[in-house]
PDB file of C-alpha atoms in Angstrom:
ATOM      1  CA  MET A   1      -7.632 -20.571 -20.203  1.00 43.00           C
ATOM      2  CA  GLU A   2      -5.220 -21.061 -17.094  1.00 46.00           C
ATOM      3  CA  LYS A   3      -5.981 -17.826 -15.575  1.00 46.00           C
ATOM      4  CA  LEU A   4      -9.842 -18.242 -15.397  1.00 47.00           C
ATOM      5  CA  ASN A   5      -9.234 -21.991 -14.217  1.00 57.00           C
ATOM      6  CA  THR A   6      -7.168 -20.536 -11.446  1.00 56.00           C
ATOM      7  CA  PHE A   7      -9.933 -18.104 -10.545  1.00 50.00           C
ATOM      8  CA  LYS A   8     -12.640 -20.778 -10.628  1.00 56.00           C
ATOM      9  CA  LYS A   9     -10.480 -23.159  -8.447  1.00 61.00           C
ATOM     10  CA  VAL A  10     -10.150 -20.459  -5.879  1.00 52.00           C
ATOM     11  CA  VAL A  11     -13.822 -19.358  -5.762  1.00 51.00           C
ATOM     12  CA  LEU A  12     -15.372 -22.690  -6.107  1.00 48.00           C
ATOM     13  CA  GLY A  13     -12.868 -24.311  -3.798  1.00 61.00           C
ATOM     14  CA  ASN A  14     -13.867 -21.759  -1.069  1.00 66.00           C
ATOM     15  CA  GLN A  15     -10.339 -20.414  -0.934  1.00 75.00           C
ATOM     16  CA  ILE A  16     -11.375 -16.906  -0.453  1.00 81.00           C
ATOM     17  CA  THR A  17     -12.345 -16.121   3.185  1.00 84.00           C
ATOM     18  CA  TRP A  18     -13.227 -13.380   5.502  1.00 84.00           C
ATOM     19  CA  ASP A  19     -12.556 -13.385   9.140  1.00 86.00           C
ATOM     20  CA  LYS A  20     -13.365 -10.256  11.415  1.00 89.00           C
ATOM     21  CA  GLY A  21     -12.723  -7.816   8.590  1.00 90.00           C
ATOM     22  CA  GLU A  22      -9.575  -9.449   7.220  1.00 92.00           C
ATOM     23  CA  LEU A  23      -9.514 -11.013   3.704  1.00 86.00           C
ATOM     24  CA  PHE A  24      -7.478 -14.253   3.029  1.00 86.00           C
ATOM     25  CA  ILE A  25      -6.807 -16.039  -0.343  1.00 80.00           C
ATOM     26  CA  TRP A  26      -5.193 -19.466  -0.063  1.00 75.00           C
ATOM     27  CA  ASN A  27      -4.734 -18.470   3.659  1.00 81.00           C
ATOM     28  CA  VAL A  28      -2.647 -15.579   2.519  1.00 82.00           C
ATOM     29  CA  PRO A  29      -3.734 -12.174   4.073  1.00 88.00           C
ATOM     30  CA  CYS A  30      -4.710  -9.633   1.366  1.00 86.00           C
ATOM     31  CA  LEU A  31      -5.949  -6.163   0.961  1.00 86.00           C
ATOM     32  CA  ILE A  32      -8.439  -4.737  -1.604  1.00 86.00           C
ATOM     33  CA  THR A  33      -7.162  -1.228  -2.768  1.00 90.00           C
ATOM     34  CA  PRO A  34      -8.793   0.815  -5.417  1.00 94.00           C
ATOM     35  CA  THR A  35      -6.732   0.970  -8.456  1.00 95.00           C
ATOM     36  CA  TYR A  36      -6.771   4.793  -8.482  1.00 96.00           C
ATOM     37  CA  THR A  37      -5.529   4.781  -4.840  1.00 96.00           C
ATOM     38  CA  TYR A  38      -2.658   2.459  -5.639  1.00 95.00           C
ATOM     39  CA  ILE A  39      -1.564   4.523  -8.682  1.00 97.00           C
ATOM     40  CA  ASN A  40      -1.861   7.783  -6.753  1.00 97.00           C
ATOM     41  CA  LEU A  41       0.356   6.301  -3.916  1.00 96.00           C
ATOM     42  CA  ILE A  42       3.010   5.149  -6.560  1.00 96.00           C
ATOM     43  CA  HIS A  43       3.019   8.562  -8.357  1.00 96.00           C
ATOM     44  CA  ARG A  44       3.598  10.443  -5.102  1.00 96.00           C
ATOM     45  CA  PHE A  45       6.248   8.113  -4.112  1.00 95.00           C
ATOM     46  CA  LYS A  46       7.986   8.704  -7.453  1.00 95.00           C
ATOM     47  CA  GLN A  47       7.959  12.463  -6.958  1.00 94.00           C
ATOM     48  CA  LYS A  48       9.628  12.150  -3.572  1.00 95.00           C
ATOM     49  CA  CYS A  49      11.838   9.214  -4.043  1.00 95.00           C
ATOM     50  CA  PRO A  50      13.829   8.608  -7.179  1.00 92.00           C
ATOM     51  CA  GLU A  51      14.469   4.986  -6.156  1.00 95.00           C
ATOM     52  CA  THR A  52      10.764   4.071  -6.465  1.00 96.00           C
ATOM     53  CA  ASN A  53      10.985   2.170  -9.636  1.00 96.00           C
ATOM     54  CA  SER A  54      13.940   0.156  -8.592  1.00 96.00           C
ATOM     55  CA  ILE A  55      12.217  -0.762  -5.373  1.00 96.00           C
ATOM     56  CA  LEU A  56       8.924  -1.616  -7.148  1.00 96.00           C
ATOM     57  CA  PHE A  57      11.028  -3.798  -9.561  1.00 97.00           C
ATOM     58  CA  GLN A  58      12.711  -5.650  -6.595  1.00 97.00           C
ATOM     59  CA  ILE A  59       9.442  -6.161  -4.723  1.00 97.00           C
ATOM     60  CA  GLY A  60       7.913  -7.627  -7.754  1.00 96.00           C
ATOM     61  CA  LYS A  61      10.779 -10.111  -8.136  1.00 97.00           C
ATOM     62  CA  GLU A  62      10.590 -11.081  -4.480  1.00 96.00           C
ATOM     63  CA  GLN A  63       6.846 -11.482  -4.532  1.00 94.00           C
ATOM     64  CA  ALA A  64       7.091 -13.628  -7.710  1.00 96.00           C
ATOM     65  CA  ALA A  65       9.730 -15.978  -6.192  1.00 96.00           C
ATOM     66  CA  LEU A  66       7.151 -16.546  -3.216  1.00 94.00           C
ATOM     67  CA  ALA A  67       4.405 -17.231  -5.662  1.00 93.00           C
ATOM     68  CA  VAL A  68       6.384 -19.826  -7.462  1.00 95.00           C
ATOM     69  CA  GLU A  69       7.578 -21.551  -4.286  1.00 94.00           C
ATOM     70  CA  TYR A  70       3.774 -21.576  -3.152  1.00 88.00           C
ATOM     71  CA  ALA A  71       2.644 -22.992  -6.441  1.00 89.00           C
ATOM     72  CA  VAL A  72       5.258 -25.771  -6.156  1.00 92.00           C
ATOM     73  CA  LYS A  73       4.960 -26.647  -2.479  1.00 89.00           C
ATOM     74  CA  LYS A  74       0.973 -26.069  -1.928  1.00 84.00           C
ATOM     75  CA  PHE A  75      -0.271 -27.227  -5.285  1.00 83.00           C
ATOM     76  CA  GLY A  76       2.475 -29.593  -6.562  1.00 89.00           C
ATOM     77  CA  VAL A  77       2.989 -27.828  -9.976  1.00 89.00           C
ATOM     78  CA  LYS A  78       6.308 -29.210 -11.354  1.00 87.00           C
ATOM     79  CA  ASN A  79       6.336 -28.460 -14.977  1.00 93.00           C
ATOM     80  CA  LYS A  80       8.023 -25.266 -15.663  1.00 95.00           C
ATOM     81  CA  PRO A  81       5.412 -23.629 -18.191  1.00 94.00           C
ATOM     82  CA  GLN A  82       2.794 -24.797 -15.842  1.00 93.00           C
ATOM     83  CA  ILE A  83       4.394 -23.053 -13.010  1.00 94.00           C
ATOM     84  CA  ILE A  84       4.700 -19.822 -15.090  1.00 96.00           C
ATOM     85  CA  ASN A  85       1.042 -20.199 -16.208  1.00 93.00           C
ATOM     86  CA  PHE A  86      -0.055 -20.734 -12.700  1.00 91.00           C
ATOM     87  CA  VAL A  87       1.661 -17.718 -11.174  1.00 93.00           C
ATOM     88  CA  LEU A  88       0.328 -15.721 -14.055  1.00 94.00           C
ATOM     89  CA  GLY A  89      -3.079 -16.839 -13.002  1.00 89.00           C
ATOM     90  CA  GLN A  90      -2.641 -15.723  -9.373  1.00 87.00           C
ATOM     91  CA  SER A  91      -1.750 -12.255 -10.996  1.00 89.00           C
ATOM     92  CA  SER A  92      -5.064 -12.075 -12.804  1.00 88.00           C
ATOM     93  CA  LEU A  93      -6.895 -13.270  -9.837  1.00 84.00           C
ATOM     94  CA  LEU A  94      -5.539 -10.172  -7.900  1.00 87.00           C
ATOM     95  CA  GLY A  95      -6.538  -7.933 -10.595  1.00 89.00           C
ATOM     96  CA  TYR A  96      -3.354  -7.188 -12.635  1.00 94.00           C
ATOM     97  CA  GLY A  97      -4.926  -8.289 -15.920  1.00 95.00           C
ATOM     98  CA  LEU A  98      -4.663 -11.103 -18.144  1.00 94.00           C
ATOM     99  CA  TYR A  99      -1.033 -11.866 -19.286  1.00 95.00           C
ATOM    100  CA  ARG A 100      -0.673 -13.877 -22.557  1.00 95.00           C
ATOM    101  CA  ILE A 101       2.588 -15.854 -23.297  1.00 96.00           C
ATOM    102  CA  ILE A 102       3.526 -14.843 -26.843  1.00 97.00           C
ATOM    103  CA  ASN A 103       6.733 -16.820 -26.761  1.00 97.00           C
ATOM    104  CA  LEU A 104       8.397 -18.992 -24.122  1.00 97.00           C
ATOM    105  CA  ASN A 105      11.634 -20.570 -24.920  1.00 97.00           C
ATOM    106  CA  LEU A 106      13.427 -21.531 -21.769  1.00 96.00           C
ATOM    107  CA  LYS A 107      16.125 -23.433 -23.684  1.00 95.00           C
ATOM    108  CA  GLU A 108      17.110 -20.376 -25.779  1.00 96.00           C
ATOM    109  CA  GLY A 109      16.493 -18.097 -22.857  1.00 97.00           C
ATOM    110  CA  LYS A 110      13.749 -15.887 -24.469  1.00 97.00           C
ATOM    111  CA  ALA A 111      10.137 -14.965 -23.588  1.00 98.00           C
ATOM    112  CA  ILE A 112       7.523 -12.437 -24.428  1.00 98.00           C
ATOM    113  CA  PHE A 113       4.394 -11.631 -22.432  1.00 98.00           C
ATOM    114  CA  LYS A 114       1.659  -9.268 -23.362  1.00 98.00           C
ATOM    115  CA  CYS A 115      -1.442  -7.754 -21.616  1.00 97.00           C
ATOM    116  CA  GLY A 116      -4.184  -5.793 -23.178  1.00 96.00           C
ATOM    117  CA  ASN A 117      -5.980  -4.843 -19.886  1.00 96.00           C
ATOM    118  CA  ASN A 118      -3.277  -3.970 -17.558  1.00 97.00           C
ATOM    119  CA  PRO A 119      -5.206  -1.644 -15.076  1.00 97.00           C
ATOM    120  CA  PHE A 120      -2.120   0.128 -13.608  1.00 97.00           C
ATOM    121  CA  ALA A 121      -0.848   1.296 -17.004  1.00 98.00           C
ATOM    122  CA  LYS A 122      -4.255   1.970 -18.396  1.00 97.00           C
ATOM    123  CA  TYR A 123      -5.595   4.132 -15.463  1.00 97.00           C
ATOM    124  CA  TYR A 124      -2.015   5.681 -14.937  1.00 98.00           C
ATOM    125  CA  LYS A 125      -2.701   7.313 -18.252  1.00 98.00           C
ATOM    126  CA  VAL A 126      -6.194   8.285 -17.280  1.00 97.00           C
ATOM    127  CA  LEU A 127      -4.966  10.059 -14.147  1.00 97.00           C
ATOM    128  CA  TYR A 128      -1.716  11.551 -15.266  1.00 97.00           C
ATOM    129  CA  GLY A 129      -1.942  11.655 -19.053  1.00 97.00           C
ATOM    130  CA  THR A 130       0.110   9.858 -21.708  1.00 97.00           C
ATOM    131  CA  GLN A 131       3.558   8.991 -20.206  1.00 96.00           C
ATOM    132  CA  LYS A 132       7.030   9.345 -21.749  1.00 95.00           C
ATOM    133  CA  ASP A 133       8.293   6.024 -20.454  1.00 95.00           C
ATOM    134  CA  PRO A 134       6.645   2.769 -19.450  1.00 96.00           C
ATOM    135  CA  VAL A 135       5.396   2.455 -15.886  1.00 96.00           C
ATOM    136  CA  ASP A 136       5.247  -1.062 -15.176  1.00 97.00           C
ATOM    137  CA  TYR A 137       8.359  -1.767 -12.926  1.00 97.00           C
ATOM    138  CA  TYR A 138       6.361  -3.937 -10.549  1.00 97.00           C
ATOM    139  CA  ILE A 139       5.088  -6.232 -13.319  1.00 97.00           C
ATOM    140  CA  GLY A 140       8.430  -6.223 -14.983  1.00 97.00           C
ATOM    141  CA  GLY A 141      10.103  -7.317 -11.790  1.00 97.00           C
ATOM    142  CA  THR A 142       7.358 -10.044 -11.484  1.00 97.00           C
ATOM    143  CA  LEU A 143       7.933 -11.515 -14.704  1.00 98.00           C
ATOM    144  CA  VAL A 144      11.625 -11.524 -13.964  1.00 98.00           C
ATOM    145  CA  GLY A 145      11.112 -13.095 -10.696  1.00 97.00           C
ATOM    146  CA  ILE A 146       8.829 -15.712 -12.149  1.00 97.00           C
ATOM    147  CA  LEU A 147      11.520 -16.942 -14.661  1.00 98.00           C
ATOM    148  CA  GLU A 148      14.245 -16.735 -12.261  1.00 97.00           C
ATOM    149  CA  ALA A 149      12.698 -18.757  -9.515  1.00 97.00           C
ATOM    150  CA  THR A 150      11.376 -21.292 -12.055  1.00 97.00           C
ATOM    151  CA  THR A 151      14.775 -21.648 -14.027  1.00 96.00           C
ATOM    152  CA  ASN A 152      17.340 -20.647 -11.331  1.00 95.00           C
ATOM    153  CA  GLU A 153      18.926 -18.432 -13.781  1.00 96.00           C
ATOM    154  CA  LYS A 154      19.176 -14.539 -14.063  1.00 96.00           C
ATOM    155  CA  TRP A 155      17.000 -12.715 -16.646  1.00 97.00           C
ATOM    156  CA  SER A 156      16.485  -9.235 -17.833  1.00 97.00           C
ATOM    157  CA  VAL A 157      13.421  -7.471 -18.987  1.00 97.00           C
ATOM    158  CA  ILE A 158      12.459  -4.615 -21.383  1.00 97.00           C
ATOM    159  CA  GLU A 159       8.861  -3.228 -21.547  1.00 97.00           C
ATOM    160  CA  THR A 160       8.614  -2.746 -25.300  1.00 96.00           C
ATOM    161  CA  GLY A 161       4.927  -1.342 -25.268  1.00 96.00           C
ATOM    162  CA  CYS A 162       3.058   0.262 -22.546  1.00 97.00           C
ATOM    163  CA  MET A 163      -0.612   1.390 -22.219  1.00 98.00           C
ATOM    164  CA  SER A 164       0.369   4.336 -20.375  1.00 97.00           C
ATOM    165  CA  LEU A 165       2.174   5.444 -23.620  1.00 97.00           C
ATOM    166  CA  GLY A 166      -0.916   5.110 -25.457  1.00 97.00           C
ATOM    167  CA  LYS A 167      -0.249   1.626 -26.788  1.00 97.00           C
ATOM    168  CA  PRO A 168      -3.077  -0.934 -27.302  1.00 97.00           C
ATOM    169  CA  TYR A 169      -1.222  -3.265 -24.723  1.00 96.00           C
ATOM    170  CA  CYS A 170       1.734  -3.801 -22.568  1.00 98.00           C
ATOM    171  CA  SER A 171       4.524  -6.078 -23.984  1.00 97.00           C
ATOM    172  CA  PHE A 172       7.448  -7.482 -22.117  1.00 98.00           C
ATOM    173  CA  GLU A 173      10.478  -9.160 -23.651  1.00 97.00           C
ATOM    174  CA  LEU A 174      12.716 -11.206 -21.367  1.00 97.00           C
ATOM    175  CA  ASN A 175      16.323 -12.595 -22.092  1.00 97.00           C
ATOM    176  CA  ARG A 176      18.212 -14.994 -19.954  1.00 97.00           C
ATOM    177  CA  LEU A 177      21.509 -13.484 -18.799  1.00 95.00           C
ATOM    178  CA  LYS A 178      24.462 -15.627 -19.590  1.00 83.00           C
ATOM    179  CA  ASN A 179      26.492 -17.460 -16.997  1.00 67.00           C
ATOM    180  CA  GLN A 180      24.538 -16.052 -14.225  1.00 65.00           C
ATOM    181  CA  LYS A 181      22.665 -18.248 -11.794  1.00 65.00           C
ATOM    182  CA  GLY A 182      19.342 -17.306 -10.123  1.00 57.00           C
ATOM    183  CA  PRO A 183      18.344 -16.417  -6.544  1.00 53.00           C
ATOM    184  CA  ASN A 184      18.958 -20.000  -5.148  1.00 42.00           C
ATOM    185  CA  SER A 185      22.495 -20.056  -6.271  1.00 36.00           C
ATOM    186  CA  SER A 186      25.555 -19.441  -4.051  1.00 30.00           C
ATOM    187  CA  GLY A 187      27.218 -16.056  -3.959  1.00 31.00           C
ATOM    188  CA  LYS A 188      25.565 -12.526  -3.668  1.00 30.00           C
ATOM    189  CA  ARG A 189      21.760 -12.418  -2.855  1.00 31.00           C
ATOM    190  CA  MET A 190      19.402 -10.800  -5.184  1.00 32.00           C
ATOM    191  CA  GLY A 191      19.068  -7.765  -3.089  1.00 37.00           C
ATOM    192  CA  GLU A 192      22.895  -7.251  -3.157  1.00 35.00           C
ATOM    193  CA  LEU A 193      23.102  -7.798  -6.879  1.00 34.00           C
ATOM    194  CA  GLU A 194      20.181  -5.346  -7.402  1.00 39.00           C
ATOM    195  CA  LYS A 195      21.872  -2.736  -5.325  1.00 42.00           C
ATOM    196  CA  GLU A 196      24.853  -2.865  -7.840  1.00 35.00           C
ATOM    197  CA  ARG A 197      22.659  -2.478 -10.970  1.00 36.00           C
ATOM    198  CA  LYS A 198      21.188   0.635 -12.265  1.00 35.00           C
ATOM    199  CA  ILE A 199      17.427   0.472 -13.176  1.00 36.00           C
ATOM    200  CA  TYR A 200      16.665   1.982 -16.642  1.00 33.00           C
ATOM    201  CA  SER A 201      13.437   2.922 -18.474  1.00 32.00           C
ATOM    202  CA  SER A 202      12.630   1.336 -21.824  1.00 36.00           C
ATOM    203  CA  PRO A 203      14.191   0.880 -24.383  1.00 36.00           C
ATOM    204  CA  LYS A 204      17.142   0.100 -22.149  1.00 41.00           C
ATOM    205  CA  PRO A 205      16.882  -2.984 -19.942  1.00 43.00           C
ATOM    206  CA  ILE A 206      15.379  -2.439 -16.550  1.00 44.00           C
ATOM    207  CA  SER A 207      17.386  -5.309 -14.996  1.00 42.00           C
TER     208      SER A 207
END
């Protein structure tokens, strides 16, 4: 289990430290926020700012790109499937749930991820009832960001199942966008491309 191994490496390797009230994991400053607080914050932002989902998606992509870079430079992970597993392990360490790779075919440009214990979607339903649309824009952006930073190609994602809808798990299908390079290519930056692209709820692509 790559996710559990990541957690053990961090804990047993003394990579979690506290210094004068600050928390660091791998020397990266972190905050521990109750899940309900985080969900309430996002829900209220959505009520006030119609661009919240788009912003969450973009932040997820950017954070994932940094995580991939960190995995490669600090830990020397080179193999693409290993990089993807490693970053998913980082997400589980931070409490985002255990994500399983159901299908990963980088040659054909297809991937499917599932999570049966996504706390954001699970407790979103507890707080605000069954939703009409999936809520995992940050995670969707994270998964896209992982694949884009790993392959240097552009990807799209559809959340085909969400625990906030009453489903038993969250499911994400990703597809490579043909003839489009990723964030390290020349041309427009990720942020500029994202501004031109409207963000949709499932079943339409959210990228």
